[in-house]
Coordinates of C-alpha atoms and ligand atoms in Angstrom, one line a residue:
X25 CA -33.2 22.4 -46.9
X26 CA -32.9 20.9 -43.3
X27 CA -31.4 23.4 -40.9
X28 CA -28.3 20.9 -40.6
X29 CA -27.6 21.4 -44.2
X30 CA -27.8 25.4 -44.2
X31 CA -25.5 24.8 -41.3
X32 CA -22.5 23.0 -43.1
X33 CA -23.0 25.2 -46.2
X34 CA -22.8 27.9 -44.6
X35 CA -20.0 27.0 -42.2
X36 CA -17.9 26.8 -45.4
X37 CA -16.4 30.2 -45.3
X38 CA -15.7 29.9 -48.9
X39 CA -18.8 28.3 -50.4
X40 CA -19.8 31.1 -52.8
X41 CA -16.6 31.0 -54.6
X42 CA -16.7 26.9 -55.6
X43 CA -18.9 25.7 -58.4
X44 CA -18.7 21.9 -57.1
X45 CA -19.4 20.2 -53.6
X46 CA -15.8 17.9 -52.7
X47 CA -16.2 13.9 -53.1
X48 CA -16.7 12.1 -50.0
X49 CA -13.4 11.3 -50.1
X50 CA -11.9 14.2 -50.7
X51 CA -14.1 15.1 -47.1
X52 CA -12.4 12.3 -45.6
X53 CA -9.5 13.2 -46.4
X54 CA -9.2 16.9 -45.6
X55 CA -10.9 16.3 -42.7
X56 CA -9.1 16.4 -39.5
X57 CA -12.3 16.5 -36.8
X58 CA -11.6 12.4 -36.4
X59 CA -8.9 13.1 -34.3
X60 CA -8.9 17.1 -33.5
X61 CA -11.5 17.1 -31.5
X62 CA -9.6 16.2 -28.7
X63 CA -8.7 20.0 -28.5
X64 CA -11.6 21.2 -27.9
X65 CA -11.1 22.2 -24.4
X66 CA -8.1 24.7 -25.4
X67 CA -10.6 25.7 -29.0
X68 CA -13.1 27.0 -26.2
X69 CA -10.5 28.8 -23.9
X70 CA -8.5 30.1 -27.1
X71 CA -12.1 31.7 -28.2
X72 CA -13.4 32.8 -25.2
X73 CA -10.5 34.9 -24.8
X74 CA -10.4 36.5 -27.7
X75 CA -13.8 37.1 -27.5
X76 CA -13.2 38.8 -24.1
X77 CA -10.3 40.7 -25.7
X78 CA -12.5 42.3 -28.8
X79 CA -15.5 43.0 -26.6
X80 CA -12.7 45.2 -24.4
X81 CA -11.5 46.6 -27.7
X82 CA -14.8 47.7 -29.0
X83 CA -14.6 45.5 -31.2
X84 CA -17.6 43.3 -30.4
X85 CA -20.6 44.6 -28.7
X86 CA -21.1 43.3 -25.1
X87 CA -24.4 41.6 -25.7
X88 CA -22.5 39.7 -28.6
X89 CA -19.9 38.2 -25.9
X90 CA -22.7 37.5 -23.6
X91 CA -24.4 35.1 -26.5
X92 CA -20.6 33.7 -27.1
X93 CA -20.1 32.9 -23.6
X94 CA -23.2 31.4 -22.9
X95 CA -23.3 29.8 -26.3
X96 CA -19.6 28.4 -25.3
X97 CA -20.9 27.0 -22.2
X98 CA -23.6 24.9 -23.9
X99 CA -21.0 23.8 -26.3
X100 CA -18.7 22.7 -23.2
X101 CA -21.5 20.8 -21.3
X102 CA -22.8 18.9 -24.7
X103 CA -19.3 18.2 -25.5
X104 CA -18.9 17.1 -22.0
X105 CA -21.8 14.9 -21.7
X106 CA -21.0 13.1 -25.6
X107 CA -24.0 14.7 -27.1
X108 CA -22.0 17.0 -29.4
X109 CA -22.8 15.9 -32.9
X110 CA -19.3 16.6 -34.2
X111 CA -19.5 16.4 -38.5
X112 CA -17.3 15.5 -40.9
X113 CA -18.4 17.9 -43.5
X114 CA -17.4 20.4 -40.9
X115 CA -13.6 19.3 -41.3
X116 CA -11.8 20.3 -37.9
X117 CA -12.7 21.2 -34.4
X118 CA -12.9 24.5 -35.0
X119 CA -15.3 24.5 -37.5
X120 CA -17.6 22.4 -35.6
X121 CA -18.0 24.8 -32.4
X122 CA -18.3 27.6 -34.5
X123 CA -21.0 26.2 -36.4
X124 CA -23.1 25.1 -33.1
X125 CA -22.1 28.5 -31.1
X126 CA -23.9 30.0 -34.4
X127 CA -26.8 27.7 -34.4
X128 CA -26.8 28.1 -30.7
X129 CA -26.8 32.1 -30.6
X130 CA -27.1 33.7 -34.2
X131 CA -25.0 36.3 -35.2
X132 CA -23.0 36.8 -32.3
X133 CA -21.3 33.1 -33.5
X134 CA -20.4 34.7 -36.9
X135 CA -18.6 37.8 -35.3
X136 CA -16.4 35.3 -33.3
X137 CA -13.8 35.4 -36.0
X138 CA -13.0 38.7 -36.4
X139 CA -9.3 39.5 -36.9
X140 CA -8.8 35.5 -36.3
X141 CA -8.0 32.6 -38.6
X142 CA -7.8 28.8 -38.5
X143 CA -4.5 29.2 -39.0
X144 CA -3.6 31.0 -35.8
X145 CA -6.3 29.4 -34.0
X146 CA -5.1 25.8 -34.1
X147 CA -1.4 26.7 -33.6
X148 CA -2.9 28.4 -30.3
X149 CA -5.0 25.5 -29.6
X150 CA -2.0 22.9 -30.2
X151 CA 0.7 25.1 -27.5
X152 CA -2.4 25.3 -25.0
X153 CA -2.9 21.6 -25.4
X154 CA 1.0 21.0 -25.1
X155 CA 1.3 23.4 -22.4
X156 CA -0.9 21.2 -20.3
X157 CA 0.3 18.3 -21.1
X158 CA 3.7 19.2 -20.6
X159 CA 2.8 19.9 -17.1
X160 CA 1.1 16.8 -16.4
X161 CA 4.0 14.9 -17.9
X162 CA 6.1 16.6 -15.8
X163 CA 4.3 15.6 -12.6
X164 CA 4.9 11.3 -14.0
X165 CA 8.7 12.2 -14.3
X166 CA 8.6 13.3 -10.7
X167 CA 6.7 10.6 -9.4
X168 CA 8.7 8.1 -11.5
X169 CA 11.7 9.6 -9.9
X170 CA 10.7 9.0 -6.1
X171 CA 9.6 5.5 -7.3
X172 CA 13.1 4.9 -8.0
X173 CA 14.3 6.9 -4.7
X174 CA 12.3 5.0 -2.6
X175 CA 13.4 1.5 -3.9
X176 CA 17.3 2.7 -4.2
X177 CA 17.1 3.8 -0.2
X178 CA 16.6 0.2 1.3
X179 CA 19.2 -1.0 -1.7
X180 CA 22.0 1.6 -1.3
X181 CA 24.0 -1.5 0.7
X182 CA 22.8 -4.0 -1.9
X183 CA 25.8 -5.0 -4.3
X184 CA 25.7 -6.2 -7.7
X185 CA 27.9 -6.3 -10.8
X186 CA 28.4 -3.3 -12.6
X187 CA 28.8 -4.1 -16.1
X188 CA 31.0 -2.6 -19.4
X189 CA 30.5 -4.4 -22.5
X190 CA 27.7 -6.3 -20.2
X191 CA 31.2 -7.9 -19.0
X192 CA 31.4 -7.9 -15.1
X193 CA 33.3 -4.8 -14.6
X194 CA 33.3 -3.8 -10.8
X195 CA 30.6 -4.1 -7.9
X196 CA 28.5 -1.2 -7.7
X197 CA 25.5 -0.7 -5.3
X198 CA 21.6 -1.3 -6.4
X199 CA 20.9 2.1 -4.9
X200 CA 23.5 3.7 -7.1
X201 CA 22.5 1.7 -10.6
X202 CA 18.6 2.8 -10.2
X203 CA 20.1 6.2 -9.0
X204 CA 21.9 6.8 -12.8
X205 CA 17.8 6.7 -14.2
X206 CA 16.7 9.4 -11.9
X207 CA 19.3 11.4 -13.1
X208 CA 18.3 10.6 -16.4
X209 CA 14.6 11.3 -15.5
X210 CA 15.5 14.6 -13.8
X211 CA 17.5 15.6 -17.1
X212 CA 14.1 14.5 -19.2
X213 CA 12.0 17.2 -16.7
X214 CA 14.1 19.4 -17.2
X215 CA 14.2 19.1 -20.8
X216 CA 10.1 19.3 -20.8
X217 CA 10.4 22.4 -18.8
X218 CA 12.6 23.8 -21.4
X219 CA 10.3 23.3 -23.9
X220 CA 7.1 24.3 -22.1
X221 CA 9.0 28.6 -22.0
X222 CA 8.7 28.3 -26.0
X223 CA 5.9 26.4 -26.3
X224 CA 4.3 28.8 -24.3
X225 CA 3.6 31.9 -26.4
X226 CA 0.5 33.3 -27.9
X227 CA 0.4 33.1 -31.8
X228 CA -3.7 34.7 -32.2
X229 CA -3.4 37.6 -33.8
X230 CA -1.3 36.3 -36.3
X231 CA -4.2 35.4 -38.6
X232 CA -4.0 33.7 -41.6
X233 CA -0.1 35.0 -41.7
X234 CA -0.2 38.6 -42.0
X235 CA -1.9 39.8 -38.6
X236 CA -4.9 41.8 -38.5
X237 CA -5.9 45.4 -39.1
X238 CA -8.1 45.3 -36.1
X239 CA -7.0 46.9 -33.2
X240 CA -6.1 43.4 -31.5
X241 CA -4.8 43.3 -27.8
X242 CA -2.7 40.4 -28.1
X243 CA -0.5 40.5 -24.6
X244 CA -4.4 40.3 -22.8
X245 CA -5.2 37.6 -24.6
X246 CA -1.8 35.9 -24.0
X247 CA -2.2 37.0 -20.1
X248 CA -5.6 35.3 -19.8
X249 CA -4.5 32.5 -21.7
X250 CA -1.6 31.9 -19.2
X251 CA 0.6 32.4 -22.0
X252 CA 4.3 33.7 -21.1
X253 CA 3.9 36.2 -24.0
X254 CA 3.5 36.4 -27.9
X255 CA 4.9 35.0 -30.6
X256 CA 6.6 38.3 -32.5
X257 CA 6.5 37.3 -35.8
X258 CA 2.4 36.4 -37.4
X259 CA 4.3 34.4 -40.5
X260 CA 6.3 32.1 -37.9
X261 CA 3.5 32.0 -35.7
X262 CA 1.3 30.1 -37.8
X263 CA 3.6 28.1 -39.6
X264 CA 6.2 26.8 -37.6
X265 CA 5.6 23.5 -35.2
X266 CA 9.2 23.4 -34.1
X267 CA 7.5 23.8 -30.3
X268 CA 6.2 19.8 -31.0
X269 CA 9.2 18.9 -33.1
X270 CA 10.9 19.8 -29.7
X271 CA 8.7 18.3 -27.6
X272 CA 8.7 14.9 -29.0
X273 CA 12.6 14.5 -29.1
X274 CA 12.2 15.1 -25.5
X275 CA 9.8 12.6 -25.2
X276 CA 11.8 10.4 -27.4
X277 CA 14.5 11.0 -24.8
X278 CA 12.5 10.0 -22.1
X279 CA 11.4 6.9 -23.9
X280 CA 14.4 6.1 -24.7
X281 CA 15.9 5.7 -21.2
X282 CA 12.7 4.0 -20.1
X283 CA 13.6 1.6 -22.7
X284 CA 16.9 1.1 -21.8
X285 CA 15.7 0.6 -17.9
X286 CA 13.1 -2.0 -19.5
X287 CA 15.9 -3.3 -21.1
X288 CA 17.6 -4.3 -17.8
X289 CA 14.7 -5.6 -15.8
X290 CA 14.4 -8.0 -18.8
X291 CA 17.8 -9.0 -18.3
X292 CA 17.5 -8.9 -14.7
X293 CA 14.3 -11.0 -14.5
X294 CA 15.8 -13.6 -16.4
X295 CA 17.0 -17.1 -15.3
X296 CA 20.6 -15.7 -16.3
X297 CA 20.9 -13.2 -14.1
X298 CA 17.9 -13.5 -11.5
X299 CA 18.4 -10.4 -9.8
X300 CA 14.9 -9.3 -9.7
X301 CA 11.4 -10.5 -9.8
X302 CA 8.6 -8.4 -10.7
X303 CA 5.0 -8.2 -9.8
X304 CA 2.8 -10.5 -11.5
X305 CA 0.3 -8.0 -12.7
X306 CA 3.3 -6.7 -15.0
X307 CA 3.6 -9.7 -16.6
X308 CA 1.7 -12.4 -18.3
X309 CA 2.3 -16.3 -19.0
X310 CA 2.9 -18.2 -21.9
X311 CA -0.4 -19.8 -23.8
X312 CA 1.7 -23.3 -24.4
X313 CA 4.6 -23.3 -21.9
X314 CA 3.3 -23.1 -18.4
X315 CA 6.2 -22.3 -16.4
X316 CA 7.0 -18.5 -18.5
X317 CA 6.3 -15.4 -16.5
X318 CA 7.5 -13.3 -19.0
X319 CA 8.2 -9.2 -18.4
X320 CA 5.3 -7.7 -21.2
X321 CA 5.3 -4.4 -19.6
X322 CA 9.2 -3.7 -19.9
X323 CA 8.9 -4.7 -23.7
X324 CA 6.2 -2.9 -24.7
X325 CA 7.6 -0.2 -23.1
X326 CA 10.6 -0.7 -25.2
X327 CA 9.0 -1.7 -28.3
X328 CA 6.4 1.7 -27.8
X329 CA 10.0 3.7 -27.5
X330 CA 10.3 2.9 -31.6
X331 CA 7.0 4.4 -32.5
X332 CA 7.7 7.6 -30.6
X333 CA 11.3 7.4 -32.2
X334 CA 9.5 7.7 -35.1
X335 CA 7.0 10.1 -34.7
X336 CA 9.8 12.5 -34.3
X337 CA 11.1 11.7 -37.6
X338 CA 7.5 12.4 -39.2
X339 CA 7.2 15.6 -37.7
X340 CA 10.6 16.8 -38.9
X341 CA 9.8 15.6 -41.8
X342 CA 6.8 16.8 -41.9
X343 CA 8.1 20.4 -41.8
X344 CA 10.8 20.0 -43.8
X345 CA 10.6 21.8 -47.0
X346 CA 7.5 23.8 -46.3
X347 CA 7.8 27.1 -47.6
X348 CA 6.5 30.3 -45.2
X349 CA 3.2 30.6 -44.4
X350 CA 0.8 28.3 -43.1
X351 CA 0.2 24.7 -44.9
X352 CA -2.1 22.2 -44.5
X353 CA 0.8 19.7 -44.2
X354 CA 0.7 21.3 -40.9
X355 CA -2.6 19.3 -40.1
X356 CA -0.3 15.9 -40.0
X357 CA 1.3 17.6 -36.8
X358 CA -1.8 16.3 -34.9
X359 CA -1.6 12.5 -34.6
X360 CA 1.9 12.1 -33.9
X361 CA 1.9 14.5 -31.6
X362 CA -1.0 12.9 -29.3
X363 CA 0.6 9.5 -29.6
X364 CA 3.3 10.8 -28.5
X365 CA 1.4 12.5 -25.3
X366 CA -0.6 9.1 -24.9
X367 CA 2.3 6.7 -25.1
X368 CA 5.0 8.6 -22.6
X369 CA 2.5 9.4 -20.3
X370 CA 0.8 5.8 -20.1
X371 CA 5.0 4.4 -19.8
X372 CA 5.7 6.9 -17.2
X373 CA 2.3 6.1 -14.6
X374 CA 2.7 2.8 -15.3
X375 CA 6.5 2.8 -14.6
X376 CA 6.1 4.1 -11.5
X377 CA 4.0 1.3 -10.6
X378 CA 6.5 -0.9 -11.6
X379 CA 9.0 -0.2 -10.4
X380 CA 7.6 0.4 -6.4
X381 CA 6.7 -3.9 -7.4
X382 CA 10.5 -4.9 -7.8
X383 CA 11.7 -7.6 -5.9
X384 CA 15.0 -7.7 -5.0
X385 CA 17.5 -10.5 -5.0
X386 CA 20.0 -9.7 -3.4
X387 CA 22.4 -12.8 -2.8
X388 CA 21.8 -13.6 -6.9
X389 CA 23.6 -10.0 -7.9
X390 CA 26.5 -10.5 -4.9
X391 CA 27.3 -13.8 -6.5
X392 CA 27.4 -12.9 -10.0
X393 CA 29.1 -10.0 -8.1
X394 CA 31.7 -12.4 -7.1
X395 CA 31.8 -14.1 -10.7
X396 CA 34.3 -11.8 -12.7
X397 CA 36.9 -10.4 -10.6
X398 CA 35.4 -7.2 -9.7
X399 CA 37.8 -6.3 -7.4
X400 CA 41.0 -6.8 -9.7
X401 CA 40.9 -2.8 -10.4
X402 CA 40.8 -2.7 -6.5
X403 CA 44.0 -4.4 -5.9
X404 CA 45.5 -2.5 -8.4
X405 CA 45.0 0.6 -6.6
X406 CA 46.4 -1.1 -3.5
X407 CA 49.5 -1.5 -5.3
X408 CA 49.0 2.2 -6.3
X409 CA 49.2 3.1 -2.4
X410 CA 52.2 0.5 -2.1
X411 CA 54.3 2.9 -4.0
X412 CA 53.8 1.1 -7.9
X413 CA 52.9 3.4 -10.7
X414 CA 49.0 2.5 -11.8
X415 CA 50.0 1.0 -15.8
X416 CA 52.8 -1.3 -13.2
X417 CA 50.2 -2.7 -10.9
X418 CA 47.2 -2.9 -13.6
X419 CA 50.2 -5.4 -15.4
X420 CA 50.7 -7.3 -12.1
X421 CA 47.4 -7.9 -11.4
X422 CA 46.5 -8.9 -14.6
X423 CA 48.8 -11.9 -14.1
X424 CA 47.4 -12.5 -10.7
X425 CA 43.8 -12.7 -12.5
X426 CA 45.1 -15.1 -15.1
X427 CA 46.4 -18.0 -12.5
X428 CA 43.1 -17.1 -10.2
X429 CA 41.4 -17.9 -13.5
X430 CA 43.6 -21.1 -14.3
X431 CA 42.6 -22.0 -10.8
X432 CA 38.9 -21.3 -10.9
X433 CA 39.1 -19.0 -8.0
X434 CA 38.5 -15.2 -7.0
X435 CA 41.3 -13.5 -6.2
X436 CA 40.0 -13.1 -2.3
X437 CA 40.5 -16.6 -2.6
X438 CA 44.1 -16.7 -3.9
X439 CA 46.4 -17.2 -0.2
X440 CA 48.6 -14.6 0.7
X441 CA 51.8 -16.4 -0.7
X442 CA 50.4 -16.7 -3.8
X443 CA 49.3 -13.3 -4.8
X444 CA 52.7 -12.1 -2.9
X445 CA 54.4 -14.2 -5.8
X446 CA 53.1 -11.4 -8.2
X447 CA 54.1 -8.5 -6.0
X448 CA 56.1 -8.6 -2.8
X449 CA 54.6 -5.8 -1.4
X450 CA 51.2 -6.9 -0.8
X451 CA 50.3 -8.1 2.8
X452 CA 47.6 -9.0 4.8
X453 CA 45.9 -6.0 5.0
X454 CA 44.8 -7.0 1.2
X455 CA 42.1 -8.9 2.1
X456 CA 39.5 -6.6 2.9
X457 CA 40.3 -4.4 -0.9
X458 CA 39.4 -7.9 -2.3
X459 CA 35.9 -7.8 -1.0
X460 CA 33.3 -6.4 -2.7
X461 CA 32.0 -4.2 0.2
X462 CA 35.5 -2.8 0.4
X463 CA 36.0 -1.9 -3.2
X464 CA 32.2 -0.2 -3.0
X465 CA 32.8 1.7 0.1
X466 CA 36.1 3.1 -1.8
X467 CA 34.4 4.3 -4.1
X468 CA 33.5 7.4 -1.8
X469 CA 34.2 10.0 -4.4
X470 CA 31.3 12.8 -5.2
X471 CA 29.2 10.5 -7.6
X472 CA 30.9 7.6 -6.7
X473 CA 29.2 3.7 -6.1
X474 CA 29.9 4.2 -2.0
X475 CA 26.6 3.9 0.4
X476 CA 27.5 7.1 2.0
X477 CA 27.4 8.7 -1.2
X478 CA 24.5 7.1 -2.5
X479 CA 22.8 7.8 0.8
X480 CA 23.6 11.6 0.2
X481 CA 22.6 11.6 -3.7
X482 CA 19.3 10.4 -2.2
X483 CA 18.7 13.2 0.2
X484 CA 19.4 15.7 -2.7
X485 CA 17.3 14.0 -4.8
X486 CA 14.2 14.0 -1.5
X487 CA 14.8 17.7 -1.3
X488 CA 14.8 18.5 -5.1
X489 CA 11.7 16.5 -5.7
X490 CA 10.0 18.1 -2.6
X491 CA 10.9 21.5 -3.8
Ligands
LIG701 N1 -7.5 21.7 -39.3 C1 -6.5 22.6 -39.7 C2 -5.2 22.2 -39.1 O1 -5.1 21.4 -38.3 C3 -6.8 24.0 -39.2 C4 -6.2 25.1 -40.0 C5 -6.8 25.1 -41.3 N2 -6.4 26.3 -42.0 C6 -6.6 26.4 -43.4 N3 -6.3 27.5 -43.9 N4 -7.1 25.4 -44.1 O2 -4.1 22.7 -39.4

C-alpha cells in the first residue's frame, strides 16, 4: 500500500466500522474540499489555538504542540506556495490538514482532535472567515461612501429633477440625491457591524453537539481567537448558521441599494435624460451598432443583486426544517455564502471607482429641471405665507399649472397679470419662488434639498467617516 493510501484510510475516522469503500460519486458528492479549502487560513488559526489551549490544560504534552506548530507552519507555506495536494477522498478542508499535519509529524497530528469535532470546527472556521470578511467589507462601504461625498461636494449647487412616480416632482440638488445612498451605505455598515457582535463567538468546545468531558478552556481559546466570547449552548453552536443567514440579508441589502443606484446611472446615462456620462472603462460598445456606449457595469451590478437575493433564500431554506444537532445540510452553507462575500465585495471596490468617474451634466438635469413645473408646490406655499390655507392654494395653483400647460410655458414664464388672475394676492416678489434655485434654497429644513444643508450633511458625514 503507497503511503498516500494508508493516508486517506486512515484519515477516515470511521473506516473500521464500514464493510464497503463509497462510489466515486458518492466521494464527489459528499465532498466539500472543491470549494472549502478556501478556509484554510481560519482551519489553521482555529487548530493552533486549540492546540495551545490543551497543551495549557495538560491536556497535550508540550513536545506534541511543538510538532503541531511546526507541522502547521509547513502546512501554511505549502498551502501558500499551491503545492498542497488537497484530496478528494479526504472530503473537506479539515480532513486534508489533518492528514498532512500527521504525515508531516506523527502522532502529535492524531492528538489534534481531542475534545474537537468537525462539527464545531467548521462552524468556528466559517464565523472566523465571516469575521474577516465582514471587516473588509466594511472598509468598501466606507470608501464607497467618501466616493459619493467627494462627488456630492462640488454638486451640492447642481440642480436636477427630483422625481415621484419617475414624474418630475420638485428640483432637488445632485449633492443631496447621491447624499440619500450614503445614508443608505452608512445604514448597510452599520448593519454588517451588527452582525459581526454575533457572528463573533467561539463555538469549539461544542463538539460534535454535546461538548466534551475534557477539561476545555474555551474563553482562551475564544480570547486568542479574537472572539468576543462563546457560544453558551454546544447543540446551537454547531447547528445553527443564522450568523450567515444574517449576514447575507445584509448583503442583500446592500446590493440592493447598489442596484437601485445602478439603476439610475442607467437612466441618467441615457439619451433621455443625459445627466451623466460615465468613464469608458465602465462600459463597453455594441458588436453591430457602433455608436452604443452602453453602462455594463451598473447592470451587472444590478443583475448580480438577484443572485445574492437568492442566495439568501437558499440559506434560509437551507436551515429550515433541520432538526437539532448538527446536519450535513449544513455543508450547503458554504457556496452561497462565499458568493455572496465575492460578489458585494467586487460591487462595492468597483463602485467606488465608479462613481469618482461620473461626469456631470449639469445644464441637461436644470432643464429637465425646468420641464415639469417643479416649482408649482413652491408657489403654493407662497400663497401659504399670503394668508391662504395650504389645500386653497394647492387648488389655485393647480389651475395656474393647467393654462401654463395649455400655453406650453413654466409658470416663471406666466406674466404677473396672468398668474394674478388665479390669485390676487400674488405680486412681484413671486418671481424668485418660481426659480428653481429659490424653491431648493427653501428647502433649508434639517434634511432638507438646500446647499447649506447639504453642505452640512457632508461635513457630518467627513467627520463620521474619519472617525
Ligand atoms: N465539511 C463539513 C461541513 O462543511 C464539516 C463537518 C462535517 N461533520 C460531519 N459530522 N460530517 O459541514
Amino acid at each position: 500500500m503507497s503511503k498516500d493510501n494508508q493516508l486517506d484510510k486512515k484519515s477516515q475516522a470511521w473506516s473500521a466500522l464500514f464493510s464497503e469503500p463509497m462510489s466515486d460519486l458518492v466521494k464527489r458528492y459528499t465532498a466539500s474540499i472543491g470549494f472549502d479549502q478556501r478556509l484554510w487560513r481560519a482551519d489553521i488559526a482555529g487548530s493552533l489555538a486549540h492546540a495551545e489551549m490543551l497543551a495549557a490544560q495538560g491536556i497535550l504534552g508540550s513536545e506534541d504542540l511543538a510538532a503541531i506548530e511546526r507541522g502547521m507552519a509547513q502546512i501554511r507555506e505549502e498551502i501558500e506556495a499551491g503545492r498542497f495536494s488537497w484530496k478528494l477522498e479526504l472530503e473537506d478542508v479539515h480532513l486534508n490538514i489533518e492528514a498532512r499535519l500527521t504525515q508531516l509529524v506523527g502522532d502529535a497530528g492524531k492528538r489534534l482532535h481531542t475534545g474537537r469535532s468537525r462539527n464545531d470546527q467548521v462552524a468556528t472556521d466559517v464565523r472566523l472567515w465571516l469575521r474577516d470578511e465582514i471587516d473588509a467589507i466594511t472598509g468598501l462601504l466606507a470608501a464607497l461612501q467618501l466616493a459619493l461625498v467627494d462627488v456630492a461636494e462640488p454638486n451640492a449647487d447642481v440642480i436636477l429633477p427630483g422625481f415621484t412616480h419617475l414624474q418630475v416632482a420638485q428640483p432637488v440638488s445632485f449633492g443631496h440625491h447621491l447624499l440619500a445612498y450614503v445614508e443608505m451605505f452608512a445604514r448597510d455598515a452599520e448593519r454588517m457591524a451588527d452582525v459581526r457582535r454575533r457572528t463573533n463567538r467561539l463555538p469549539l468546545g461544542a463538539a460534535a453537539l454535546a461538548g466534551t468531558g475534557y477539561p476545555l478552556d474555551r474563553e482562551r481559546v475564544a480570547r486568542s481567537l479574537g472572539f468576543d466570547g462563546v457560544c453558551q449552548n454546544s447543540l446551537d453552536a454547531v447547528s445553527d448558521r443564522d450568523f450567515a443567514i444574517e449576514f447575507t440579508a445584509a448583503a442583500t441589502l446592500c446590493m440592493v441599494h447598489v442596484s437601485r443606484l445602478s439603476e439610475e446611472l442607467i437612466l441618467w446615462m441615457s439619451q433621455s435624460f443625459g445627466f451623466i456620462d460615465l468613464a469608458d472603462r465602465f462600459c463597453t460598445g455594441s458588436s453591430i451598432m457602433p455608436q452604443k456606449k452602453n453602462p455594463d457595469v451598473p447592470e451587472l451590478a444590478r443583475g448580480k443583486t438577484g443572485r445574492v437575493v437568492g442566495h439568501l433564500v437558499s440559506l434560509v431554506t437551507l436551515m429550515k426544517g433541520q432538526p437539532l444537532a448538527y446536519n450535513k445540510d449544513n455543508q450547503e452553507d458554504k457556496e452561497p455564502l462565499f458568493d455572496t462575500v465575492d460578489t458585494l465585495k467586487d460591487t462595492l471596490r468597483i463602485f467606488a471607482e465608479l462613481v469618482g468617474g461620473i461626469t456631470v451634466k449639469p445644464e441637461a438635469m436644470e432643464r429637465a429641471a425646468k420641464r415639469g413645473y417643479a416649482t408649482a408646490t413652491d408657489l403654493a406655499d407662497y400663497l401659504v405665507k399670503k394668508g391662504l390655507p395650504f389645500r386653497d392654494a394647492h387648488e389655485v395653483v393647480a389651475h395656474a399649472v393647467k393654462a401654463a400647460i395649455a400655453q406650453g410655458v413654466d409658470l416663471g414664464e406666466l406674466p404677473l397679470s396672468a398668474l394674478q388672475t388665479f390669485h390676487p394676492s400674488i405680486g412681484e416678489d413671486v418671481r424668485p419662488v418660481l426659480t428653481l434655485r429659490g424653491s431648493l434654497d427653501a428647502r433649508g429644513v434639517l434634511g432638507g434639498t438646500a446647499p447649506t444643508q447639504v453642505r452640512a450633511q457632508i461635513a457630518r458625514h467627513r467627520t463620521r467617516l474619519a472617525g
